[in-house]
PDB file of C-alpha atoms in Angstrom:
ATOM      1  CA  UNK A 791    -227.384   4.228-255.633  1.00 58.00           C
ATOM      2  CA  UNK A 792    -230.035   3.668-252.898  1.00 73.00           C
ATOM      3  CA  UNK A 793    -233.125   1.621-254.305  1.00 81.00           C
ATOM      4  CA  UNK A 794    -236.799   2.795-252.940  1.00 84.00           C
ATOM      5  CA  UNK A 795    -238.367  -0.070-252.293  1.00 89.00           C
ATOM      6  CA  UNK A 796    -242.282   0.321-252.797  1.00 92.00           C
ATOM      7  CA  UNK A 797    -244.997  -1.865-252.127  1.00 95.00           C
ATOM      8  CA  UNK A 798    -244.191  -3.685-255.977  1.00 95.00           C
ATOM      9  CA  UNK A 799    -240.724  -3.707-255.073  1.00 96.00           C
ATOM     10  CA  UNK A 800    -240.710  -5.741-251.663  1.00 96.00           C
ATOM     11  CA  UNK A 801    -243.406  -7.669-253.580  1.00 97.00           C
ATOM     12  CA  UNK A 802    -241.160  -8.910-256.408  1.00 97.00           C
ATOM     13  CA  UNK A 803    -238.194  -9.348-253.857  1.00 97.00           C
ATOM     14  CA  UNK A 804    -240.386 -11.642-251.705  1.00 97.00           C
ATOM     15  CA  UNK A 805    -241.754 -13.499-254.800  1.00 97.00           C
ATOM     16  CA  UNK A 806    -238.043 -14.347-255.597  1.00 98.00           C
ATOM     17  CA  UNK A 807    -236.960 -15.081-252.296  1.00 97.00           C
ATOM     18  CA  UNK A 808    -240.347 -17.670-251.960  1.00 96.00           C
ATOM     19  CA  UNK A 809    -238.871 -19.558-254.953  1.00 96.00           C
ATOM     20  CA  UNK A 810    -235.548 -19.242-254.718  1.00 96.00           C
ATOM     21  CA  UNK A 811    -235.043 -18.789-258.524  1.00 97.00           C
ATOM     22  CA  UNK A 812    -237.977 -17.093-261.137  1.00 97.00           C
ATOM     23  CA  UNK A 813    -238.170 -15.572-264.304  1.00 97.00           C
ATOM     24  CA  UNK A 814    -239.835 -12.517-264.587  1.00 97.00           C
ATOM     25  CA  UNK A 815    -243.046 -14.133-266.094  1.00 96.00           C
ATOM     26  CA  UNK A 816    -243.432 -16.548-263.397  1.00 96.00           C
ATOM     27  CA  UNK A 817    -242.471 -13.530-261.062  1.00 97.00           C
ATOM     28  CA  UNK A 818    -245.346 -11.676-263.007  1.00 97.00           C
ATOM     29  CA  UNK A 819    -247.972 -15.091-262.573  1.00 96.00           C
ATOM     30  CA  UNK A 820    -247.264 -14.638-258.910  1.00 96.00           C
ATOM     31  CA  UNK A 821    -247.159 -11.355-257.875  1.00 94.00           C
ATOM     32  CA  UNK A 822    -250.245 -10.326-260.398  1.00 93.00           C
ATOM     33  CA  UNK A 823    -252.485 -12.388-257.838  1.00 94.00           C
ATOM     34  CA  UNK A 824    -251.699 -10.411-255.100  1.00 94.00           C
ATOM     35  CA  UNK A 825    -251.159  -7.258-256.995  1.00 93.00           C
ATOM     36  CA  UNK A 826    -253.291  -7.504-259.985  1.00 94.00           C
ATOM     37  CA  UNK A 827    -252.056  -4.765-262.895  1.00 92.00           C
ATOM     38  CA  UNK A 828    -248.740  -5.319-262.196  1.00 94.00           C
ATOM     39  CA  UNK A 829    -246.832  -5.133-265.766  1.00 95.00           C
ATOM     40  CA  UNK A 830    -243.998  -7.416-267.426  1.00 96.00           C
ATOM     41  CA  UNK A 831    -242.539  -3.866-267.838  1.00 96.00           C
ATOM     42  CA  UNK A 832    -242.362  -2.918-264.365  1.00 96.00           C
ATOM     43  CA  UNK A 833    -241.284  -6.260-262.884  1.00 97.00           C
ATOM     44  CA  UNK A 834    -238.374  -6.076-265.370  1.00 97.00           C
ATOM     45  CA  UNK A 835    -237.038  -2.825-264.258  1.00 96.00           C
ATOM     46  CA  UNK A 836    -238.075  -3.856-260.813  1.00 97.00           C
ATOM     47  CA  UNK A 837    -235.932  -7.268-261.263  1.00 97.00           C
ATOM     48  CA  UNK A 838    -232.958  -5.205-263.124  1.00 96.00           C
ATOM     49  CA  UNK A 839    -233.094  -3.046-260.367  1.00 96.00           C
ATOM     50  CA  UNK A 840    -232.446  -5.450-257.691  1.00 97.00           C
ATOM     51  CA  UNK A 841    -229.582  -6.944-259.244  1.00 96.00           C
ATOM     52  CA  UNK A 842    -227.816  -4.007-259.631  1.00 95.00           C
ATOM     53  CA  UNK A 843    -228.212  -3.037-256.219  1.00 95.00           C
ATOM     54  CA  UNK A 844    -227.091  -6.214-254.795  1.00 95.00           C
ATOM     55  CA  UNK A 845    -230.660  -7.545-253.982  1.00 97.00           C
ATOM     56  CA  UNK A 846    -230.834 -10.406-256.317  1.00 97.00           C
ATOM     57  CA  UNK A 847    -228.805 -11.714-258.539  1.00 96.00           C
ATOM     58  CA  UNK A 848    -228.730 -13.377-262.494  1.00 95.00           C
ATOM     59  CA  UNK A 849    -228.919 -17.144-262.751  1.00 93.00           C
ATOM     60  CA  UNK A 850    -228.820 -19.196-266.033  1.00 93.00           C
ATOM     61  CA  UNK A 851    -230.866 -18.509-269.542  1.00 90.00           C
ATOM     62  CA  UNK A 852    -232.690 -21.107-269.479  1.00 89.00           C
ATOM     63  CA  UNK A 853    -235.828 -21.640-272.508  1.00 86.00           C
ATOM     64  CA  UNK A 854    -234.867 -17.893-273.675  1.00 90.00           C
ATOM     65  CA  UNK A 855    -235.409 -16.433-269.803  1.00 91.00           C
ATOM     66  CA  UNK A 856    -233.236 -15.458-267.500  1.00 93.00           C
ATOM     67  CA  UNK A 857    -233.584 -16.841-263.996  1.00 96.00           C
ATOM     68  CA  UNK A 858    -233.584 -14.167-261.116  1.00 97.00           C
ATOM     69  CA  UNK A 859    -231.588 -15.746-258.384  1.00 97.00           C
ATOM     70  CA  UNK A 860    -232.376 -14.996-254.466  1.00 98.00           C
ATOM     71  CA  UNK A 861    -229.000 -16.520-253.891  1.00 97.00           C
ATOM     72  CA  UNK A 862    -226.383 -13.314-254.252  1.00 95.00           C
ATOM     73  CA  UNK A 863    -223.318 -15.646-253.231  1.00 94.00           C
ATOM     74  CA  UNK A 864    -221.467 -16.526-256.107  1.00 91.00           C
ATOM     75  CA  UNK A 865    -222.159 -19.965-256.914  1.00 94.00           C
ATOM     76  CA  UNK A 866    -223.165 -22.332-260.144  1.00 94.00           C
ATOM     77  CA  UNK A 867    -226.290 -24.050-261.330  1.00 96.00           C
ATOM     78  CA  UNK A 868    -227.367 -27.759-261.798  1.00 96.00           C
ATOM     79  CA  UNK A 869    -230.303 -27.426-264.358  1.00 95.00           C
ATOM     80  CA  UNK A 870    -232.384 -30.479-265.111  1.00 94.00           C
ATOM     81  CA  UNK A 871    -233.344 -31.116-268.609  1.00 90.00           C
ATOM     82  CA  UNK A 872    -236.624 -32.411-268.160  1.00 91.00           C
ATOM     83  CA  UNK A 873    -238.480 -30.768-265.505  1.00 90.00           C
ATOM     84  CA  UNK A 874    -236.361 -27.369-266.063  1.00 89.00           C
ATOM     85  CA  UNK A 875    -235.983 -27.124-261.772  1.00 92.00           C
ATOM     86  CA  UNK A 876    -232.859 -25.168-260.962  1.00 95.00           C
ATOM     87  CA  UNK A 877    -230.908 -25.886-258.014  1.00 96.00           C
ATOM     88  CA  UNK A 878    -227.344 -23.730-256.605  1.00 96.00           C
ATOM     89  CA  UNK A 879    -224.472 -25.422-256.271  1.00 96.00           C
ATOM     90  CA  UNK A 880    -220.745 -25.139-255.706  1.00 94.00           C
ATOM     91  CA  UNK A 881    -218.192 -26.471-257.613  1.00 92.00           C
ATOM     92  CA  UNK A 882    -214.409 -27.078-256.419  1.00 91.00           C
ATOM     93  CA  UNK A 883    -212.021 -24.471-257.481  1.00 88.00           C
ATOM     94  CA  UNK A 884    -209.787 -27.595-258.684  1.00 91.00           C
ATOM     95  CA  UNK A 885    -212.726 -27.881-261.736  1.00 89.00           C
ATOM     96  CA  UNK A 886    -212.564 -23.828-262.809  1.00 86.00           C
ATOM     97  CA  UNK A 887    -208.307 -24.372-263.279  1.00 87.00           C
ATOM     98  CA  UNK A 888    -209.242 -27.489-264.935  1.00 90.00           C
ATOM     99  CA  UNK A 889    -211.543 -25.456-267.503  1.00 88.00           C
ATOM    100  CA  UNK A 890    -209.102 -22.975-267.534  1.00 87.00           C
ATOM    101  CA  UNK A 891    -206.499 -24.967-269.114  1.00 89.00           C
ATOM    102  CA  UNK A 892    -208.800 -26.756-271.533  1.00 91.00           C
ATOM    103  CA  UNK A 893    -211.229 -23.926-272.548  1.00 89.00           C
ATOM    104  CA  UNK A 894    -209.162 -20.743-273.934  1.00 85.00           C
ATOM    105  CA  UNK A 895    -210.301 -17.654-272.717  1.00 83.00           C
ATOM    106  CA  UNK A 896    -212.452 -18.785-269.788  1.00 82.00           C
ATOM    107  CA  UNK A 897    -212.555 -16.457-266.663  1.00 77.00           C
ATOM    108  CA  UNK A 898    -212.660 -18.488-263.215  1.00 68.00           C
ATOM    109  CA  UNK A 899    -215.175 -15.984-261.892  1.00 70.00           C
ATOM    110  CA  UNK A 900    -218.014 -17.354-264.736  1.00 76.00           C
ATOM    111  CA  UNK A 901    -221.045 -18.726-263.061  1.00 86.00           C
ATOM    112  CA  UNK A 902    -221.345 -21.913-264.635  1.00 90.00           C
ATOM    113  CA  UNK A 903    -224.020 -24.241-265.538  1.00 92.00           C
ATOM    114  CA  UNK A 904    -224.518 -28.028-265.681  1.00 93.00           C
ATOM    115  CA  UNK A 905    -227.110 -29.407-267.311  1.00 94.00           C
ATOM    116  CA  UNK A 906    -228.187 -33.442-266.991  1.00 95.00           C
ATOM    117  CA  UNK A 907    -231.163 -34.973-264.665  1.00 94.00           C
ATOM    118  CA  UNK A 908    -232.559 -34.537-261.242  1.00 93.00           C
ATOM    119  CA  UNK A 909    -233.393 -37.360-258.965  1.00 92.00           C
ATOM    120  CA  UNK A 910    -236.837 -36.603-258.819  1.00 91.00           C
ATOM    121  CA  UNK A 911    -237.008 -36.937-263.176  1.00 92.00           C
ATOM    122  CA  UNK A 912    -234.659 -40.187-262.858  1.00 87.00           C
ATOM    123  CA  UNK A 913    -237.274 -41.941-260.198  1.00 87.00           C
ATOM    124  CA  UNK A 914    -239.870 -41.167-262.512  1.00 80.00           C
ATOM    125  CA  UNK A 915    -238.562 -42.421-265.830  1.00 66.00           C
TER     126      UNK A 915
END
């Protein structure tokens, strides 16, 4: 399926892309100042859209959001707990067959996430 990609469209896709990984509301914050009317509804569909088509893809649920993830690679997440900032990384295959063993029923191919803090929060604690 070919994706039209209107003026909202290439807006939300740059918005993404500027950040490198949004939810749809801060999508919405940003794209409704150079767009103004643009709906949660539409950027939703607009964001679903995407992904599907290869454009973008999911990151973690973080605070009950999905992140939208400019990064279509597969890779993993480092989230930090206290500023929330979420940063792609790539873990060793040598870690997945290590989870593989000790978790039952995990798939290698899960995106995983790992949670602790970020230099920036540690230097200012």
């Amino acid at each position: 399926m070919q994706i039209r990609m209107t003026q909202q469209t290439k807006l939300v896709l740059a918005t993404v892309k500027k950040f490198g990984h949004a939810t749809n509301s801060t999508i919405l914050i940003y794209a409704d100042k150079k767009m103004p009317g643009l709906s949660a509804t539409t950027v939703h569909r607009i964001t679903n859209r995407l992904i599907t088509n290869g454009f973008l893809s999911r990151g973690p649920y973080i605070n009950n959001s999905t992140v939208i993830d400019a990064n279509i690679k597969p890779h993993d997440h480092f989230v930090c707990y206290k500023c929330g900032g979420v940063k792609d990384i790539y873990l060793p295959v040598s870690i997945r067959k290590s989870l593989q063993k000790q978790v039952p029923g995990f798939e290698g191919s899960t995106q995983l996430t790992i949670s602790g803090d970020c230099v920036k929060c540690l230097n200012h604690s």
